XYZ file of C-alpha atoms in Angstrom:
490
model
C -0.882 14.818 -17.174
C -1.490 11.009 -17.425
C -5.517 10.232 -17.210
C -7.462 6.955 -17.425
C -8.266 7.557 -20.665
C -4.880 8.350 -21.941
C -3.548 4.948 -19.538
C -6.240 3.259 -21.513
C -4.496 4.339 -24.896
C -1.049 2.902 -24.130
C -3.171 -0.381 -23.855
C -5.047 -0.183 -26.898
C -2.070 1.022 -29.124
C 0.424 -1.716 -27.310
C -1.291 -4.982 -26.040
C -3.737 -5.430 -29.459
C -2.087 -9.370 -30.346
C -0.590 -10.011 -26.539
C -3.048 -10.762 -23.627
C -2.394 -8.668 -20.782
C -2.021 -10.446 -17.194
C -2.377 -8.980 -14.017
C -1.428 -11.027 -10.449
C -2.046 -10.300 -6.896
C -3.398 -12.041 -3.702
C -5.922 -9.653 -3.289
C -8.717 -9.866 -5.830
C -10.274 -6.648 -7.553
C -14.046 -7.412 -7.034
C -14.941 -9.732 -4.234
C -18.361 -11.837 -3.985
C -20.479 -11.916 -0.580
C -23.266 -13.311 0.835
C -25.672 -10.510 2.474
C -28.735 -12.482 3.926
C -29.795 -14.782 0.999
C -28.028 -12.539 -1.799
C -24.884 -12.276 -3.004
C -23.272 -8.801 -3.788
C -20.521 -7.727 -5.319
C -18.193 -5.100 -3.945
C -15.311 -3.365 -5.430
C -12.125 -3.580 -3.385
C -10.796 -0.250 -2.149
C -6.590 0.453 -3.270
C -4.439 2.566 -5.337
C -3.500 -0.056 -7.277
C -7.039 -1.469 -8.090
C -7.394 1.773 -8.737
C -5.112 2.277 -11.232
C -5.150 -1.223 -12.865
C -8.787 -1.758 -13.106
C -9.213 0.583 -16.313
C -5.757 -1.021 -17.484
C -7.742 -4.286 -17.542
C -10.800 -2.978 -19.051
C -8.974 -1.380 -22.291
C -7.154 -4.800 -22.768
C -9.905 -7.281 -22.171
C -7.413 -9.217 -20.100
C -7.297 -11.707 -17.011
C -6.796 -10.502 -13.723
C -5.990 -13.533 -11.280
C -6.035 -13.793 -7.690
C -6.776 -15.557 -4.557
C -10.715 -16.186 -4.351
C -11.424 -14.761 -0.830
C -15.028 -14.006 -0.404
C -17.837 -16.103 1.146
C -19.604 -16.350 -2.168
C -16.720 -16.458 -4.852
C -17.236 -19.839 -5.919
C -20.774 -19.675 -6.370
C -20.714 -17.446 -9.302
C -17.659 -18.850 -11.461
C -17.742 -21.164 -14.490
C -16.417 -23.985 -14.772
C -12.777 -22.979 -15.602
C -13.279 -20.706 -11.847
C -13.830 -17.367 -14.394
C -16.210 -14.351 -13.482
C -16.343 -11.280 -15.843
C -16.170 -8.063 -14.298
C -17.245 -5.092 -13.655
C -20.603 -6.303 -12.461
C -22.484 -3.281 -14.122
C -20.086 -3.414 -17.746
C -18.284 -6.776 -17.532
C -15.091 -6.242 -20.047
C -12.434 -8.642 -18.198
C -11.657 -12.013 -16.829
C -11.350 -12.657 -13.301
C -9.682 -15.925 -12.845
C -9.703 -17.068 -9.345
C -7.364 -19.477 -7.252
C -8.442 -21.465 -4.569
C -6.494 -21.791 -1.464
C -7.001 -24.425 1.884
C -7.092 -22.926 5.017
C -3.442 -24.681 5.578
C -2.303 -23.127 2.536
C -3.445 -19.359 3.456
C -1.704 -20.335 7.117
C 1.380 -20.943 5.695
C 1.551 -19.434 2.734
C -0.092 -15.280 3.644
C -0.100 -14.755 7.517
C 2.920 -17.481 7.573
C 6.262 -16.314 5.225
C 4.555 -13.393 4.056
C 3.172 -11.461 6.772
C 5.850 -12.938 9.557
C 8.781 -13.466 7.437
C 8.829 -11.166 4.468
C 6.740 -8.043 6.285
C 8.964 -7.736 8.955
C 11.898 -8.524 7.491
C 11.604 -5.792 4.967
C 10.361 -3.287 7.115
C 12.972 -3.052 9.260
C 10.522 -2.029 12.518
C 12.699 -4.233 14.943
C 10.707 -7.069 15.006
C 11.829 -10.583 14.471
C 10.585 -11.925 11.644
C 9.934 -15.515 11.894
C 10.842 -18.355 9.624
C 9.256 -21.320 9.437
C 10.422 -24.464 6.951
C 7.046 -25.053 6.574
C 5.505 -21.541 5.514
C 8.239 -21.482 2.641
C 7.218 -24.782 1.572
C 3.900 -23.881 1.315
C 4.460 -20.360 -0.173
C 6.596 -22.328 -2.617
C 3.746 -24.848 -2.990
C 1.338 -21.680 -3.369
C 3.149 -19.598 -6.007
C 3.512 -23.119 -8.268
C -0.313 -22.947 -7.650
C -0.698 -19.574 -9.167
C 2.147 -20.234 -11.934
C 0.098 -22.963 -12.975
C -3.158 -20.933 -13.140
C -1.188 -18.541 -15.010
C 0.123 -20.929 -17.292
C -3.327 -22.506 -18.565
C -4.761 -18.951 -18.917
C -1.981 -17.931 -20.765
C -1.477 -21.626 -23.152
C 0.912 -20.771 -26.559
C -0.452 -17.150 -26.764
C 2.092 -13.983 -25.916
C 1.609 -12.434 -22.883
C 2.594 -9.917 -20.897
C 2.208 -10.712 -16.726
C 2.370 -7.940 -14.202
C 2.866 -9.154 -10.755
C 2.079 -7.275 -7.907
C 4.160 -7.619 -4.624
C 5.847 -9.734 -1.711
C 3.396 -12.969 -1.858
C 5.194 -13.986 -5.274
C 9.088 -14.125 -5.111
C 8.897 -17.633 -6.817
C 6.183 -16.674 -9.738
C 8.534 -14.848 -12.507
C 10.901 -17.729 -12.386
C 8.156 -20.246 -12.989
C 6.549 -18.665 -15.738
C 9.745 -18.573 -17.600
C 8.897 -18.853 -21.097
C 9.664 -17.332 -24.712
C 5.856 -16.099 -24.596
C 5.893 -14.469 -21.977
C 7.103 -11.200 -20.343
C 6.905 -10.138 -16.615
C 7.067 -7.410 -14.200
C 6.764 -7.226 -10.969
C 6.123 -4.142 -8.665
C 7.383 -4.948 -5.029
C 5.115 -2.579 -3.113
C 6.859 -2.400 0.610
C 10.416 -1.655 1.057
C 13.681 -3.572 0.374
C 16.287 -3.517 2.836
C 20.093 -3.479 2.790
C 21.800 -6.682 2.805
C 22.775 -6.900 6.006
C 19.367 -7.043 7.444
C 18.422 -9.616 4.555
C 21.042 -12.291 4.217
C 19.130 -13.340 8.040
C 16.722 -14.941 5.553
C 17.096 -18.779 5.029
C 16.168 -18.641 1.693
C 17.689 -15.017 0.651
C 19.355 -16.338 -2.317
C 15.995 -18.403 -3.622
C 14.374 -15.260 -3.282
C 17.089 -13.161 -5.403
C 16.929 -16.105 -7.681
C 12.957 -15.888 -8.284
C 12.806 -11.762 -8.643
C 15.208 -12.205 -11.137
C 13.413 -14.220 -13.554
C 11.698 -10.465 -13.924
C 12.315 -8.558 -17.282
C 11.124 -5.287 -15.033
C 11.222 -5.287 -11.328
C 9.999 -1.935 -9.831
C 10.101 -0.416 -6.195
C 8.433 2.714 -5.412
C 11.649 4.561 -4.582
C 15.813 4.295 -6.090
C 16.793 3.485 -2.729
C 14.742 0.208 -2.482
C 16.101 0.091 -6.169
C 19.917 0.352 -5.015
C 18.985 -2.350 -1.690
C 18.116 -4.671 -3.808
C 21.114 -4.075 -6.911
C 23.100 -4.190 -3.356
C 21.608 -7.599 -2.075
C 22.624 -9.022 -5.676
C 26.039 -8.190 -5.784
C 26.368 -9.886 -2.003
C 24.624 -13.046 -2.755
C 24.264 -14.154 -6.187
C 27.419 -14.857 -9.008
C 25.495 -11.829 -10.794
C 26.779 -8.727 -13.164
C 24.976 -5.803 -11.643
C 25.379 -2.665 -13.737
C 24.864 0.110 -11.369
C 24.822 2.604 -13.811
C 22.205 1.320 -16.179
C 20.187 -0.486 -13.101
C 20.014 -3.498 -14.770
C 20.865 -6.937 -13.742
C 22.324 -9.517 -16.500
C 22.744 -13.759 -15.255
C 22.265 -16.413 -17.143
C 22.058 -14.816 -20.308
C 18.891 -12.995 -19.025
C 18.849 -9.547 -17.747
C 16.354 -7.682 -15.262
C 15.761 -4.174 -15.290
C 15.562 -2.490 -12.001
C 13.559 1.214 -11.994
C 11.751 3.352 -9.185
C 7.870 3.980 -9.949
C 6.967 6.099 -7.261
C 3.061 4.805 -6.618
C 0.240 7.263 -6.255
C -3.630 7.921 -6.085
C -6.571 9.036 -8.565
C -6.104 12.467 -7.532
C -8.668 13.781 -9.373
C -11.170 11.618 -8.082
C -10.163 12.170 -4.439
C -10.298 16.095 -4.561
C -14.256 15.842 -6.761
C -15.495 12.972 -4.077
C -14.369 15.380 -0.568
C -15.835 18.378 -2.138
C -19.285 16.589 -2.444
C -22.456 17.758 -0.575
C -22.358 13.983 0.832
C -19.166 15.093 2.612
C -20.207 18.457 3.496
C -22.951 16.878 5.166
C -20.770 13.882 6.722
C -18.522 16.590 7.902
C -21.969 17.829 9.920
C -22.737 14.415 11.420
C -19.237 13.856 12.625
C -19.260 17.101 14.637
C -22.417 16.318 16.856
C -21.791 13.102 16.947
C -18.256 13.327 18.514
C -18.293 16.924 20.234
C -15.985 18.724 17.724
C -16.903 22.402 17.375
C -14.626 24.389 18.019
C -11.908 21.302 18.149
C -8.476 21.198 17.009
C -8.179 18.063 14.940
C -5.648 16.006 13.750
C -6.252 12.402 12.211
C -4.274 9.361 11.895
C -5.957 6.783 9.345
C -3.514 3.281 9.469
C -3.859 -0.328 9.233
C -3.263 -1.463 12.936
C 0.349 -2.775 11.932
C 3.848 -2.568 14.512
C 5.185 -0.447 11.443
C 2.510 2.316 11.565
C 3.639 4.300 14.727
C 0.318 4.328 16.401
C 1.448 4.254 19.553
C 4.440 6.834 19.179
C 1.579 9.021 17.654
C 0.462 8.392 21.146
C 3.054 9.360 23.072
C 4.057 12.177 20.931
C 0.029 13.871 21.998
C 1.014 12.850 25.888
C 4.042 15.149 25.549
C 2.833 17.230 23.958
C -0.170 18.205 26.062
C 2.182 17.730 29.121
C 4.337 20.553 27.836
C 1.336 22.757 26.330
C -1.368 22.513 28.958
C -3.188 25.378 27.372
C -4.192 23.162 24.141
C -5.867 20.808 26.779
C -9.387 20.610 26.104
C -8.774 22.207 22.632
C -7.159 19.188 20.831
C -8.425 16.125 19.009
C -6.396 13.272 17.866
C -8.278 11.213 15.702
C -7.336 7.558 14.925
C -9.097 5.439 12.628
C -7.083 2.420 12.820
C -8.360 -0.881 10.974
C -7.617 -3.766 12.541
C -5.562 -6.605 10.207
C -3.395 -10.020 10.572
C -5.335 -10.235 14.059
C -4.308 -14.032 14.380
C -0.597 -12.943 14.034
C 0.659 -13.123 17.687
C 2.623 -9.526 17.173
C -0.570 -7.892 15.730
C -2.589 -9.210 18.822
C 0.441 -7.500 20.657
C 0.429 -4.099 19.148
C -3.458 -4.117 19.569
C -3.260 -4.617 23.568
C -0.864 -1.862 23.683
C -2.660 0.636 21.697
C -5.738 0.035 23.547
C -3.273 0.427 26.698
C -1.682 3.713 25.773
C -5.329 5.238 24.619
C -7.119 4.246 27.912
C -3.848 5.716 30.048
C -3.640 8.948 27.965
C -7.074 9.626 28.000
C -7.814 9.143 31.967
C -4.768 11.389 32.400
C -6.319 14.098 30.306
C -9.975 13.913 30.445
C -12.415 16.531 31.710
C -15.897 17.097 30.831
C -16.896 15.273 28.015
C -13.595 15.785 26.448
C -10.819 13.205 25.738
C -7.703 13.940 23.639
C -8.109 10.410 21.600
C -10.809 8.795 19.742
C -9.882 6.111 18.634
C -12.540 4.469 15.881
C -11.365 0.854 15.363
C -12.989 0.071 11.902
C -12.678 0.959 8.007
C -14.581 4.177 7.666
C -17.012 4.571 4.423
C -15.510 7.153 1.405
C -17.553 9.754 2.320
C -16.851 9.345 5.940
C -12.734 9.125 5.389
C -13.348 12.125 3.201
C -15.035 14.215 5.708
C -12.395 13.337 8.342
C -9.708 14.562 5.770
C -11.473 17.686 5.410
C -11.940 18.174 9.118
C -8.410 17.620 10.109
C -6.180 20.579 10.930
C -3.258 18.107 10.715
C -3.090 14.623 9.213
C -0.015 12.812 10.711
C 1.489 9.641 9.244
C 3.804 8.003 11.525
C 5.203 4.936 9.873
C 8.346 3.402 11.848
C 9.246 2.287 7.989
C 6.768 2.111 4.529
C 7.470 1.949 1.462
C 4.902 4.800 -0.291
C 2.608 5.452 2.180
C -1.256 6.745 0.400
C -2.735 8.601 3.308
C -0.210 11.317 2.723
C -1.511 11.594 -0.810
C -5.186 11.357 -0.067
C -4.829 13.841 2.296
C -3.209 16.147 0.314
C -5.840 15.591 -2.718
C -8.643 16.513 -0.244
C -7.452 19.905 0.668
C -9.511 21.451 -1.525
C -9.396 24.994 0.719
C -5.438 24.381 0.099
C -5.348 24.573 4.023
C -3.908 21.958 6.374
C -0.788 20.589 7.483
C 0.687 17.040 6.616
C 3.259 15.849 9.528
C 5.174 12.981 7.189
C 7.337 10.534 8.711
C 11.029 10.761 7.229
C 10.640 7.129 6.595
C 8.096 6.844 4.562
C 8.486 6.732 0.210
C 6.108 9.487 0.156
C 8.569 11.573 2.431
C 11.113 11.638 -0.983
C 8.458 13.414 -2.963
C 6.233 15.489 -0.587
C 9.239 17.893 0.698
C 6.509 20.668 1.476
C 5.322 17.925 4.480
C 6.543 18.692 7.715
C 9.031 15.281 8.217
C 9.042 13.728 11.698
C 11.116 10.939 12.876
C 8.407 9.259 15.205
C 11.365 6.970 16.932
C 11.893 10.866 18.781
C 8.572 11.203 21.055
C 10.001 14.925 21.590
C 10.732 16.019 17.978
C 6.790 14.542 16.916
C 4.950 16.796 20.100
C 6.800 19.764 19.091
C 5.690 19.070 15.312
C 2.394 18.849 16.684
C 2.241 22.247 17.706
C 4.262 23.512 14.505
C 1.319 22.215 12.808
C -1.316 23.805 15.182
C 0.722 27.633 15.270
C 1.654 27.577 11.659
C -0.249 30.618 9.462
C -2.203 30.337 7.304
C -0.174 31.792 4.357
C 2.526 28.992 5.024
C -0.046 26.356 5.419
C -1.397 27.874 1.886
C 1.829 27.629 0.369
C 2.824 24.385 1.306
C -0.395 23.076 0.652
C -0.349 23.963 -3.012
C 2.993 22.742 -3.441
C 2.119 19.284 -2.254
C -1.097 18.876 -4.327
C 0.756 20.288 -7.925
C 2.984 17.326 -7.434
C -0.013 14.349 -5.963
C -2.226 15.591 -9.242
C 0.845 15.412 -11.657
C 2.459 12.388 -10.210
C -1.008 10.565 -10.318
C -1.588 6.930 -10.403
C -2.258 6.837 -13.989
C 0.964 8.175 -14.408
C 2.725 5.598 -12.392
C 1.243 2.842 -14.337
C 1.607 4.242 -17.598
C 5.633 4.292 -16.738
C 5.641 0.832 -15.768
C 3.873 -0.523 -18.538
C 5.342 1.413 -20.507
C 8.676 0.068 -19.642
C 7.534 -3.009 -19.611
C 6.034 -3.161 -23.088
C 9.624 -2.448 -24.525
C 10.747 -5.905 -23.824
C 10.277 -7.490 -27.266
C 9.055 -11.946 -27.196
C 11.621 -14.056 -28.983
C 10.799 -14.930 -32.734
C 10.052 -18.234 -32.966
């Protein structure tokens, strides 16, 4: 089983002459003003997660998007910070954007254009000449960046998802090698060739030597989308793509969590106790539970998570008064007119469903509309009788996983949406389509009337695979397959 010290070891053994490159728009440690000081706080994902100790055994650069209040007060000249904070060992290189650039560059093409368009959640996406100019404009900016960091040395640069489509073909160079990881879905090429610029965006991915997507579907979308658009040889057999004398290698990497970690943190005393807190504070002795933790996002199913509990209590009055449903949904993109959109109606559907239910001082939702704390999340996990993720389309999906990892009593059910990466590898899930209101409320009371010897042996089943399939793991096969493409002698 992959660790971070054995992930660490692939590093040290392979990148000793090279410098190792990592590139995203979100940055790994982020620098705020609280009162008069400025802290420094480690951003929460799976893939900080994972690449974090990565960067640490090679002593490389990490480069992304400045975004905090106080970034730019603690860089050097040349806009570097080391980090950790506590055992600085790597270079964070950040990139400033304008407030016209961000516009048109993250909430414009990427979050209206590219989000929707590869989710496939039937909603328009939106494209703009402008916001591909300027996310043109803004992956030059980040080439660039790249560029001086990198100067005459060899490098390896892994690029991390949907914000750089143009980056791989700008840093084409005998020095270096790239990968990118795309980390949403890819569709078919029917729904993509509505794009404007479908073949500029073929065009970029391909200056890749490894492009990964978390499952061979996405892989066989995007081989698919090739051989429609682009004067390409696409080698379905090998997965590989060969144009222009170059050739990109197409592989699923399946991305996962520090499962570990996840299991030792919800079995803390600090969770026990949170676990405590949340029941007098919200009423839930005695309470069925089940939990929904999303970004507020038109691809997450909130609502049909809803409607699912409405039919479902219509049709089981006796669980009435006995049921929870449990929503911590963060709210994100809130200047994007659909996001304001799919706010209002959440907000709608909770306030109808709850005055249709609600006696006493019981309600069937609580909804908690910001980003609960570790331990909190944890305890939540740990209270739930049923964890349901109800994405309309995603391309991994993590709850499922950090669920799973904080079943420590091997008890609980996970209700999985079929279309969801994680529904591929967590077949011991109970899979819901939540476009079928009916098929999700009876689901809910599979979950709710299952034994406990099934829930036991499911359960088991679903955490051997999260703790083998660990994030570790899934970074150790995609550097490792990156690491095989060899620089040009000079």
């Amino acid at each position: 089983m992959q660790n971070r010290e054995s992930l660490q070891a692939i590093i040290r053994e392979r990148v000793s002459n090279e410098l190792f490159v990592v590139v995203s728009n979100r940055e790994p440690y982020i620098h705020q003003f609280k009162g008069e000081e400025i802290v420094c706080q480690e951003a929460t994902s799976g893939l900080i997660t994972a690449l974090d100790p990565v960067m640490q055994a090679s002593s490389g650069i990490w480069i992304a998007h400045g975004s905090g209040d106080a970034d730019q007060k603690v860089v050097d000249q040349k806009n570097h910070v080391r980090v950790p904070p506590e055992n600085p060992s790597y270079t964070l290189r950040r990139v400033w954007l304008t407030k016209e650039e961000e516009d048109g560059y993250y909430y414009g093409f990427s979050n209206e254009a590219l989000w929707p368009l590869c989710h496939v959640a039937y909603t328009r996406p939106v494209f703009n000449d402008a916001d591909w100019k300027t996310y043109c404009a803004v992956n030059q900016k980040f080439a660039d960046a790249i560029l001086e960091e990198v100067g005459s040395r060899k490098a390896f640069v892994f690029i991390q998802d949907y914000h750089f489509t143009q980056l791989a073909r700008l840093l084409k160079r005998p020095n270096i090698r790239t990968a990118h990881f795309w980390h949403i879905p890819w569709p078919n090429p029917e729904v993509f060739r509505i794009c404007p610029w479908a073949t500029e965006i073929l065009d970029g991915l391909l200056g890749n030597d490894l492009l990964g997507f978390h499952t061979r579907l996405h892989c066989q979308n995007f081989l698919d989308n090739v051989w429609t658009m682009l004067k390409a040889k696409v080698d379905y057999e090998r997965f590989e793509i060969s144009r222009d004398g170059a050739t990109t290698s197409v592989r699923p990497f399946p991305i996962s969590i520090d499962f570990e970690a996840t299991s030792e943190d919800a079995r803390s005393a600090e969770v026990e106790t949170e676990m405590e807190n949340l029941r007098k504070k919200y009423g839930l002795r005695n309470m069925l539970i089940g939990l929904g933790v999303d970004r507020v996002d038109y691809t997450k199913g909130i609502p049909d998570q809803f409607r699912a509990l409405d039919r479902f209590l219509e049709r089981y009055p006796e669980y009435q008064g006995r049921v929870m449903m449990v929503e911590i949904g963060v709210s994100s993109r809130a200047r994007i007119p659909t996001y304001q959109r799919v706010n209002d109606e959440i907000d709608q559907i909770v306030e109808e469903v709850n005055w249709k239910y609600q006696k006493g001082g019981w309600k069937p939702i609580l909804y908690l509309k910001e980003r609960a704390p570790a331990t909190t999340l944890h305890a939540w996990y740990r209270l739930a009788n049923f964890c349901v993720v109800s994405s309309l389309h995603d391309g991994m999906n993590l709850v499922a996983k950090e669920y799973v990892a904080s079943r420590n009593q091997e008890d609980g059910v996970l209700l999985l949406s079929r279309f969801t990466g994680s529904a591929r590898e967590l077949t011991d899930a109970i899979l819901i389509n939540p476009y079928a209101i009916d098929h999700m409320a009876e689901a809910y009371r599979e979950a709710l009337t299952m034994p406990l010897k099934e829930q036991k042996n499911r359960m088991r089943q679903l955490r051997a695979h999260v703790q083998d399939h660990n994030i570790y793991r899934w970074a150790a096969q995609v550097l490792s397959s990156l690491f095989q493409f060899e620089f040009a002698e000079k």
